[in-house]
Coordinates of C-alpha atoms in Angstrom, one line a residue:
Chain X
M1 CA 167.5 35.3 24.8
S2 CA 164.2 35.6 25.7
G3 CA 164.3 35.5 29.7
K4 CA 162.4 32.9 32.0
V5 CA 161.2 35.1 34.8
V6 CA 157.6 33.8 35.8
S7 CA 155.2 33.6 39.0
I8 CA 155.1 31.4 41.6
E9 CA 151.3 31.0 40.8
E10 CA 152.5 30.4 37.4
V11 CA 154.6 27.4 38.0
V12 CA 151.8 26.8 40.2
G13 CA 150.0 26.5 37.9
S14 CA 151.3 24.6 35.1
L15 CA 151.6 21.3 37.4
S16 CA 148.8 18.9 37.1
S17 CA 147.4 15.6 39.6
G18 CA 149.1 13.0 39.8
M19 CA 152.6 14.8 38.6
T20 CA 156.2 13.5 39.4
I21 CA 157.9 16.5 41.4
G22 CA 161.4 16.4 43.2
I23 CA 162.4 18.3 45.6
G24 CA 165.7 19.8 46.0
G25 CA 167.9 20.2 49.4
W26 CA 168.9 18.1 52.0
G27 CA 166.6 17.8 55.5
S28 CA 165.3 20.8 57.0
R29 CA 168.4 22.3 53.8
R30 CA 167.6 24.5 50.8
K31 CA 164.1 23.5 50.0
P32 CA 162.0 25.9 47.5
M33 CA 159.6 27.0 50.4
A34 CA 158.1 29.0 48.6
L35 CA 156.9 27.1 45.4
V36 CA 155.3 24.4 48.5
R37 CA 153.5 26.9 50.3
A38 CA 152.7 27.4 46.7
I39 CA 151.4 23.7 46.5
L40 CA 150.0 23.2 49.9
R41 CA 147.1 26.4 48.0
S42 CA 146.7 24.7 45.0
D43 CA 144.3 21.8 44.1
L44 CA 146.9 20.0 43.1
T45 CA 146.6 16.4 44.8
D46 CA 147.7 12.5 44.0
L47 CA 151.6 13.7 43.5
T48 CA 154.6 11.2 44.1
I49 CA 157.8 13.1 45.6
I50 CA 160.2 12.4 44.9
S51 CA 163.4 14.1 48.0
Y52 CA 165.7 14.2 50.4
G53 CA 162.9 15.0 53.3
G54 CA 162.4 17.4 55.4
A55 CA 159.7 20.2 56.1
D56 CA 158.8 19.4 52.1
V57 CA 157.2 16.7 53.2
G58 CA 156.3 17.3 56.2
L59 CA 154.0 20.1 54.9
L60 CA 153.2 18.4 52.0
C61 CA 152.3 15.0 54.5
A62 CA 149.9 18.1 56.7
Y63 CA 147.8 18.9 53.4
G64 CA 147.4 15.6 52.1
K65 CA 148.7 16.1 48.5
I66 CA 151.6 13.6 48.7
R67 CA 150.4 9.7 47.1
K68 CA 153.6 8.4 46.7
L69 CA 157.1 9.0 48.7
I70 CA 160.4 8.5 47.7
A71 CA 162.8 9.2 50.5
P72 CA 165.4 8.2 52.3
F73 CA 164.4 10.1 55.5
V74 CA 162.4 13.5 56.8
T75 CA 164.2 15.0 59.2
L76 CA 164.2 18.2 60.3
D77 CA 167.6 18.3 61.4
S78 CA 168.0 19.6 64.5
I79 CA 164.6 18.2 65.5
A80 CA 165.6 14.8 64.3
L81 CA 161.7 13.5 63.2
E82 CA 159.2 15.7 61.0
P83 CA 155.9 15.2 62.6
H84 CA 153.4 15.5 59.7
F85 CA 155.7 12.8 58.2
R86 CA 155.5 10.2 61.0
R87 CA 151.5 11.0 61.0
A88 CA 150.7 10.4 58.0
R89 CA 152.8 7.5 58.1
Q90 CA 151.3 6.2 61.2
N91 CA 147.9 7.1 59.8
G92 CA 149.0 4.8 56.6
T93 CA 147.4 7.8 54.4
I94 CA 151.0 7.5 52.2
E95 CA 152.8 5.0 49.9
F96 CA 156.1 4.9 51.1
A97 CA 159.4 3.7 48.2
E98 CA 161.7 3.6 51.1
Y99 CA 165.7 3.8 50.0
D100 CA 168.9 4.0 50.8
E101 CA 170.2 7.6 51.1
G102 CA 173.2 6.6 48.5
M103 CA 171.1 4.2 46.2
F104 CA 168.9 7.4 46.4
M105 CA 171.7 9.1 44.5
F106 CA 172.5 7.1 42.2
G107 CA 169.0 6.9 40.9
L108 CA 169.5 11.0 40.6
Y109 CA 172.5 10.0 38.7
A110 CA 170.8 7.3 36.3
A111 CA 167.6 9.8 35.9
A112 CA 170.1 12.9 35.2
H113 CA 172.9 10.5 32.6
R114 CA 169.3 9.0 31.1
L115 CA 170.5 5.5 32.1
P116 CA 167.8 2.7 33.2
F117 CA 169.6 1.7 36.7
L118 CA 172.6 1.8 38.0
P119 CA 174.2 -0.7 40.0
T120 CA 175.0 -0.4 44.0
Y121 CA 176.1 -2.1 46.8
A122 CA 174.1 0.2 49.5
G123 CA 170.7 -1.4 49.9
L124 CA 171.5 -4.7 49.6
G125 CA 170.1 -7.1 52.6
S126 CA 168.6 -4.9 53.9
D127 CA 165.1 -4.2 54.4
V128 CA 165.1 -1.4 52.0
M129 CA 164.5 -4.7 49.3
R130 CA 161.6 -5.9 51.1
V131 CA 159.6 -3.1 50.9
N132 CA 159.9 -2.4 47.8
P133 CA 159.9 -5.4 46.3
S134 CA 160.1 -4.0 42.8
L135 CA 163.7 -3.3 43.0
R136 CA 166.1 -6.0 40.8
T137 CA 169.6 -7.1 41.4
V138 CA 171.5 -7.3 38.9
K139 CA 175.4 -9.6 38.7
S140 CA 178.3 -8.0 37.2
P141 CA 179.1 -8.7 33.7
Y142 CA 183.0 -9.5 34.6
G143 CA 182.5 -11.0 37.9
D144 CA 180.7 -12.9 40.3
E145 CA 179.2 -9.8 42.0
E146 CA 175.1 -9.4 42.5
L147 CA 174.1 -5.8 42.8
L148 CA 171.4 -3.9 43.7
A149 CA 170.2 -2.2 40.3
V150 CA 168.9 1.4 41.4
P151 CA 165.7 2.3 39.4
A152 CA 166.2 5.7 37.2
L153 CA 164.2 8.7 39.4
T154 CA 162.9 10.1 36.9
M155 CA 161.0 13.4 37.2
D156 CA 158.1 15.6 35.8
V157 CA 159.2 18.4 37.5
A158 CA 162.1 19.5 39.6
L159 CA 162.1 22.3 42.4
V160 CA 165.0 23.7 43.9
H161 CA 165.2 26.6 45.9
M162 CA 169.1 28.7 44.2
N163 CA 170.7 31.4 46.8
R164 CA 171.0 34.0 42.8
A165 CA 170.2 32.7 39.4
D166 CA 169.5 35.0 35.7
A167 CA 167.1 35.3 34.0
R168 CA 168.6 32.7 31.4
G169 CA 168.0 30.5 34.5
N170 CA 171.9 29.8 35.1
A171 CA 172.2 29.1 38.8
L172 CA 174.9 30.0 41.7
Y173 CA 175.1 28.1 45.4
L174 CA 176.5 30.2 48.3
G175 CA 176.3 27.7 51.0
A176 CA 179.1 25.5 51.4
D177 CA 176.4 22.0 50.4
P178 CA 176.0 21.8 47.0
Y179 CA 173.5 19.5 48.2
F180 CA 171.7 17.3 45.0
D181 CA 169.9 20.4 42.8
D182 CA 171.6 19.7 39.9
L183 CA 171.2 15.8 39.9
Y184 CA 167.4 16.8 40.0
A185 CA 168.0 19.3 37.2
K186 CA 169.6 17.1 35.1
A187 CA 166.4 14.2 35.9
A188 CA 163.1 16.1 35.6
D189 CA 161.7 16.8 31.8
R190 CA 161.1 20.1 33.5
T191 CA 163.0 23.2 36.4
Y192 CA 162.2 25.6 38.2
V193 CA 165.0 27.1 40.0
S194 CA 163.2 29.5 43.4
C195 CA 166.5 31.6 44.3
E196 CA 167.0 34.5 46.8
K197 CA 167.5 37.5 44.7
L198 CA 168.2 37.1 40.3
V199 CA 171.3 38.9 39.3
D200 CA 172.7 39.8 35.7
T201 CA 174.6 37.3 33.9
A202 CA 177.0 39.5 33.9
D203 CA 177.1 39.5 38.3
L204 CA 177.4 35.3 38.8
L205 CA 180.8 35.6 39.2
K206 CA 180.3 39.0 42.1
E207 CA 178.6 36.2 43.8
G208 CA 180.7 33.5 43.9
P209 CA 183.2 31.5 42.2
V210 CA 182.8 29.3 38.6
Q211 CA 182.4 26.2 40.2
S212 CA 179.2 27.7 42.5
L213 CA 177.8 27.5 39.4
L214 CA 175.2 24.2 40.4
I215 CA 172.6 24.7 37.7
S216 CA 172.7 25.5 33.9
R217 CA 170.5 27.5 32.1
A218 CA 169.7 24.2 29.6
Q219 CA 168.2 22.6 32.2
V220 CA 165.9 25.2 33.8
T221 CA 162.4 25.8 32.2
G222 CA 161.5 29.0 34.5
V223 CA 163.2 30.9 37.5
I224 CA 161.6 33.4 40.5
E225 CA 162.7 35.1 42.3
T226 CA 161.3 34.7 46.1
P227 CA 163.6 36.7 49.7
N228 CA 163.3 34.4 52.1
G229 CA 162.2 31.5 49.8
S230 CA 163.6 28.4 51.5
H231 CA 162.1 30.1 55.5
F232 CA 162.4 28.9 57.4
T233 CA 165.1 25.9 56.2
T234 CA 168.5 27.4 55.7
G235 CA 168.6 29.0 53.0
D236 CA 171.1 33.0 52.2
T237 CA 173.4 32.1 55.8
D238 CA 173.1 28.6 55.5
R239 CA 171.3 29.3 58.6
R240 CA 167.6 27.5 59.5
D241 CA 165.0 29.2 61.4
E242 CA 165.4 27.7 64.3
A243 CA 163.1 29.1 66.6
F244 CA 160.5 29.3 63.9
Q245 CA 161.1 25.1 62.9
K246 CA 160.5 25.1 67.1
H247 CA 157.3 26.4 66.8
Y248 CA 155.9 25.0 63.7
V249 CA 156.8 21.3 65.3
A250 CA 154.9 22.4 68.6
A251 CA 152.1 23.6 67.0
A252 CA 151.7 20.1 64.8
A253 CA 151.1 18.2 67.5
D254 CA 148.0 19.9 68.0
P255 CA 144.9 20.2 66.4
D256 CA 143.7 23.7 67.4
Q257 CA 147.4 24.6 67.1
W258 CA 147.5 23.6 63.9
A259 CA 144.7 25.1 63.0
A260 CA 146.0 28.3 64.1
F261 CA 149.0 27.8 62.0
R262 CA 148.2 27.5 60.0
A263 CA 145.7 30.6 59.6
R264 CA 148.8 33.1 60.3
F265 CA 150.8 31.7 58.2
L266 CA 149.9 29.5 54.5
E267 CA 146.4 30.6 53.6
G268 CA 147.3 34.0 52.1
D269 CA 150.8 34.3 49.4
E270 CA 153.9 33.8 50.0
A271 CA 153.9 38.3 50.4
A272 CA 151.4 37.2 53.0
Y273 CA 153.8 33.9 54.7
Q274 CA 156.5 36.8 54.9
D275 CA 154.9 39.4 56.3
A276 CA 153.3 37.1 59.0
V277 CA 156.9 35.5 59.9
R278 CA 158.2 39.3 59.9
R279 CA 155.3 40.0 62.2
W280 CA 155.5 37.0 64.4
Q281 CA 159.3 37.8 64.6
E282 CA 158.7 40.8 66.2
D283 CA 156.3 39.6 68.8
G284 CA 159.4 37.3 70.3
K285 CA 161.0 39.7 70.5
Chain O
M1 CA 192.0 11.8 88.2
S2 CA 189.0 9.8 88.8
A3 CA 186.3 9.5 85.3
T4 CA 183.2 9.7 85.1
R5 CA 180.3 7.5 83.4
A6 CA 180.6 9.8 80.5
E7 CA 184.0 9.7 79.9
V8 CA 184.5 6.0 80.0
C9 CA 182.2 5.9 76.9
A10 CA 183.6 9.1 75.1
V11 CA 187.1 6.8 75.9
A12 CA 185.1 3.7 74.3
C13 CA 184.4 5.4 71.5
A14 CA 187.7 7.1 70.5
E15 CA 188.9 3.0 70.6
M16 CA 187.0 2.1 68.3
F17 CA 189.3 3.9 65.9
R18 CA 192.0 2.0 67.2
G19 CA 194.1 0.9 64.2
D20 CA 192.1 3.0 62.0
G21 CA 193.9 5.4 60.5
E22 CA 194.5 8.0 57.1
I23 CA 189.9 8.0 57.0
V24 CA 187.1 9.4 57.6
A25 CA 185.2 9.1 61.2
A26 CA 182.3 10.1 60.6
A27 CA 180.2 10.1 64.4
V28 CA 176.8 11.6 63.3
A29 CA 175.1 9.0 66.0
G30 CA 176.0 12.0 69.5
M31 CA 177.9 13.8 71.0
T32 CA 179.6 10.7 73.4
P33 CA 180.9 9.5 69.7
A34 CA 181.8 12.2 67.9
L35 CA 184.2 13.5 71.4
G36 CA 185.5 10.2 70.8
A37 CA 186.6 10.5 67.4
R38 CA 188.1 14.0 67.7
L39 CA 189.9 12.1 71.1
A40 CA 191.7 9.7 69.1
R41 CA 192.5 11.4 67.3
S42 CA 194.4 14.1 69.3
T43 CA 195.9 11.0 71.2
F44 CA 196.5 7.3 69.8
E45 CA 195.5 8.1 66.2
P46 CA 196.8 11.5 64.7
D47 CA 196.1 10.4 61.2
L48 CA 192.3 10.9 61.1
L49 CA 189.9 13.1 59.7
T50 CA 187.3 14.2 61.4
T51 CA 184.8 17.0 61.2
D52 CA 183.1 19.9 62.4
G53 CA 180.0 18.3 62.2
G54 CA 178.9 19.2 58.9
P55 CA 180.6 19.4 55.4
F56 CA 184.3 20.8 56.6
L57 CA 187.3 18.5 56.8
T58 CA 189.2 20.7 60.2
A59 CA 192.6 21.0 60.4
E60 CA 192.9 20.0 63.6
P61 CA 190.3 18.5 66.0
V62 CA 187.8 21.3 67.3
P63 CA 185.8 21.1 70.1
L64 CA 181.3 19.8 70.6
G65 CA 179.9 22.9 69.0
A66 CA 182.7 25.2 68.1
P67 CA 183.3 26.3 64.9
A68 CA 185.3 25.2 62.1
G69 CA 188.4 26.6 62.4
I70 CA 190.7 26.0 60.0
V71 CA 189.5 23.5 57.3
E72 CA 192.2 20.9 55.2
G73 CA 188.8 19.3 53.3
W74 CA 185.7 19.3 51.9
L75 CA 182.7 16.7 52.3
P76 CA 179.4 17.6 50.7
F77 CA 176.5 14.9 51.0
R78 CA 177.4 13.5 48.5
D79 CA 180.8 12.9 49.2
H80 CA 179.7 11.4 52.3
L81 CA 177.9 9.3 50.0
W82 CA 180.6 8.6 48.0
L83 CA 183.0 7.6 50.7
V84 CA 180.6 4.8 51.9
L85 CA 181.3 2.6 48.6
N86 CA 184.3 3.6 48.6
G87 CA 185.4 2.6 51.8
R88 CA 187.8 4.9 53.7
R89 CA 185.2 5.9 56.0
H90 CA 184.1 4.8 60.1
V91 CA 180.8 6.1 60.7
V92 CA 178.9 5.2 64.2
L93 CA 175.2 5.0 64.4
G94 CA 172.8 5.4 67.0
P95 CA 169.9 2.9 66.2
S96 CA 166.6 2.7 67.9
Q97 CA 166.7 -1.8 68.5
I98 CA 169.8 -3.2 67.4
D99 CA 170.0 -7.2 67.4
A100 CA 172.6 -10.5 68.3
Y101 CA 173.8 -10.4 64.5
G102 CA 174.4 -6.4 64.5
N103 CA 171.2 -5.5 62.3
C104 CA 170.2 -2.6 63.4
N105 CA 166.4 -0.3 62.6
I106 CA 166.2 3.1 62.2
S107 CA 163.6 3.2 60.3
N108 CA 160.5 2.5 61.8
I109 CA 158.8 1.0 65.7
G110 CA 155.6 -1.8 64.9
D111 CA 154.6 -3.3 61.2
W112 CA 156.5 -1.3 58.4
A113 CA 152.9 -1.2 56.4
R114 CA 151.3 0.9 59.2
P115 CA 154.3 1.6 62.3
K116 CA 153.0 2.8 65.8
S117 CA 156.2 5.2 65.7
Q118 CA 157.8 6.5 62.2
L119 CA 161.1 7.2 63.1
L120 CA 164.2 8.7 60.3
G121 CA 164.1 5.9 57.7
S122 CA 166.8 4.1 56.6
R123 CA 168.9 7.3 56.6
G124 CA 172.4 5.7 54.9
A125 CA 172.7 2.7 57.4
P126 CA 172.0 -0.1 54.5
G127 CA 175.2 1.7 52.2
N128 CA 177.3 2.0 55.9
T129 CA 176.6 -0.7 56.9
R130 CA 177.0 -3.1 53.1
C131 CA 180.2 -1.0 52.9
N132 CA 182.3 0.5 55.5
T133 CA 183.5 0.1 58.6
T134 CA 180.2 0.7 61.4
S135 CA 180.0 1.3 65.1
F136 CA 177.4 1.7 67.3
W137 CA 176.8 4.3 70.2
I138 CA 173.9 3.2 72.6
P139 CA 173.5 5.9 75.6
K140 CA 171.0 4.1 77.0
H141 CA 171.3 0.3 77.0
S142 CA 168.0 -2.1 77.2
T143 CA 165.8 -4.8 76.3
R144 CA 163.6 -1.7 74.3
V145 CA 167.6 -1.4 72.1
F146 CA 168.9 -5.0 71.8
T147 CA 166.0 -6.9 70.3
E148 CA 165.4 -10.3 69.7
R149 CA 164.3 -9.2 66.1
V150 CA 164.6 -5.3 64.7
D151 CA 161.1 -4.8 63.5
F152 CA 162.7 -3.5 59.5
V153 CA 166.7 -4.0 59.6
S154 CA 168.1 -0.8 58.1
G155 CA 171.2 -1.6 59.2
I156 CA 172.4 -4.7 57.8
G157 CA 173.9 -7.7 60.4
Y158 CA 176.9 -9.7 60.1
D159 CA 174.7 -12.9 59.1
R160 CA 173.1 -10.4 56.2
G161 CA 176.1 -9.0 54.4
A162 CA 177.8 -6.8 56.5
F163 CA 181.5 -4.9 55.6
E164 CA 182.4 -4.8 59.7
L165 CA 180.7 -4.1 62.6
R166 CA 183.6 -2.9 64.9
G167 CA 181.3 -3.3 68.3
V168 CA 178.4 -1.0 69.6
V169 CA 179.2 0.8 72.9
T170 CA 176.6 1.2 75.7
N171 CA 176.1 3.1 78.9
L172 CA 177.2 0.4 80.7
A173 CA 179.5 -1.7 78.3
V174 CA 181.3 -2.5 75.3
L175 CA 180.4 -5.2 72.7
D176 CA 181.6 -6.8 69.9
F177 CA 180.8 -9.3 67.2
A178 CA 184.0 -11.3 67.9
T179 CA 182.8 -14.5 68.2
P180 CA 183.0 -17.5 65.8
D181 CA 179.2 -17.2 64.8
R182 CA 179.7 -13.7 65.0
R183 CA 176.6 -13.1 67.1
M184 CA 177.3 -10.4 69.7
R185 CA 179.6 -10.7 73.1
L186 CA 180.4 -8.7 75.9
R187 CA 184.0 -7.0 75.8
S188 CA 183.6 -4.9 78.8
V189 CA 181.1 -3.5 81.6
H190 CA 182.0 0.3 82.8
P191 CA 183.4 0.4 86.2
G192 CA 180.4 0.2 89.0
I193 CA 178.6 -2.1 86.5
T194 CA 178.7 -6.1 87.1
V195 CA 177.8 -8.5 84.4
A196 CA 174.3 -9.3 85.4
D197 CA 173.6 -5.7 85.0
V198 CA 174.8 -5.8 81.4
V199 CA 171.9 -9.1 80.6
A200 CA 169.1 -8.1 82.6
A201 CA 169.5 -5.4 79.5
T202 CA 169.9 -6.9 76.7
G203 CA 167.1 -8.6 75.1
F204 CA 168.8 -11.5 73.4
E205 CA 171.2 -14.5 74.6
L206 CA 175.4 -12.6 75.0
S207 CA 178.5 -14.9 74.0
I208 CA 179.7 -14.0 77.9
E209 CA 183.4 -15.1 78.7
D210 CA 186.2 -13.3 80.6
V211 CA 184.6 -9.6 80.6
Q212 CA 186.9 -7.2 81.3
E213 CA 186.6 -4.1 83.1
T214 CA 186.3 -0.6 80.5
R215 CA 189.9 0.5 80.2
L216 CA 189.4 4.0 82.3
P217 CA 190.7 7.4 80.4
T218 CA 194.3 8.4 81.3
D219 CA 195.5 11.3 82.8
E220 CA 195.7 13.0 79.5
E221 CA 192.5 12.3 78.0
L222 CA 190.6 13.8 81.0
R223 CA 192.9 17.1 80.4
I224 CA 191.8 17.1 76.5
M225 CA 188.3 16.3 77.1
R226 CA 188.1 18.9 80.1
E227 CA 190.5 21.5 79.2
V228 CA 189.9 21.5 75.4
L229 CA 187.0 19.0 73.5
D230 CA 184.3 19.2 75.6
V231 CA 184.3 22.1 78.1
R232 CA 181.3 22.7 78.0
G233 CA 180.4 19.2 79.0
F234 CA 177.8 18.2 76.0
R235 CA 179.2 14.7 77.8
E236 CA 177.2 14.7 80.8
R237 CA 174.2 15.9 79.3
E238 CA 174.2 12.5 77.1
V239 CA 175.7 9.9 79.6
P240 CA 173.8 11.0 83.1
S241 CA 176.5 10.3 86.0

């Protein structure tokens, strides 16, 4: 069995501008932030992002990486609105395919099952139909119901962050919610799993029950160990760094403060980020 | 015992769940509807399923902000999205705008193409209003929220095929859609509020006849809110007296 362990830089180096990238997690929860931060440092641009959006979308907006966003919302959960996403929308700098969140899940299911679409009621009658004029409805062949045909959310690459993984690419979550990371992995041509900790295959089930093995190596191209890599969204403790998230939102409100935030946290590599966060936390004590 | 405005609102939210039986109360719009759902379960709607605010269905209605305690079920986001279509769910939404038919907006203010203010996005509102019972909680009743037209139809109203819009609870009143043309009706005003107050704070014409006073909390409901479900007084922060 050849190992699939790669570096953050190798993952981002394998991506190209204009790609469609799905990002796992939900809002400000278990987002593959180490990989997102590496995209910020790269030359990548013109990306189509598929996400139950949170800080991932916010940061990619702040760095002008997104051409088009497909999402039902962008939120930081404990802070309802994402400042960089709001600014990008209000300045008209990104294209936005606004979906209902259940409709979005059916798009992931369709892609994961290699179906062209799945039918649902969610979205019908709403302005989601108005602002996505390419959406089509379909009549049930068994009755009179008219349903929304949600197109498959296919993607070139999926990025997800899991709690544990082995070098083969099997991955496990330890929190109370799997989110939709397995569907992203199945929907994408290539999936990269970052994880809090790499473990031996023999130790996977020492970490959690077999049901928590959410992602199979058959769907995984590469594995990256990034301790605290989902910071400041939820990670191994299922808690987010609320203080840091507040700091992020406050900095986003002012151009000078945002420049200082970028310089302090985002210009170096992942190890530099984690060091800078540790120093920031120590300063606050 | 005399009740505060917040307590009247919480009981009005609880009343939205009357008759629901063994379904999930998803009171995502704020502390008051969460308190209302758990109060309904603690009193007249004991079969209701309630959450800890996260993915756990709790064995008992838990106090606001408290850990789940004994867990009786698991409802991660994917199962919420399934349950919406399944229909055994009653959600309380907190829209930024709502019109006379119950079309509501949580997405953006202004022109969608380049909004004046981008809000959350449509989230689950389109599917929720189309597939399961929906109520609304509006902590600040004003003409900014109750508008002739909403800037974006996130949740659909009765003129667009809503499943069931049970009612609207605000800091001033209780409203519903029990009219022949399913336009919004003023059902009751909270103690100390007049019909004229509600009309002045509403940006469209309301159906008004036979307006009652909102039911007051019973002593038992007050005791449960004050001593069990909301000892820390979250309700008073959301609806100041």
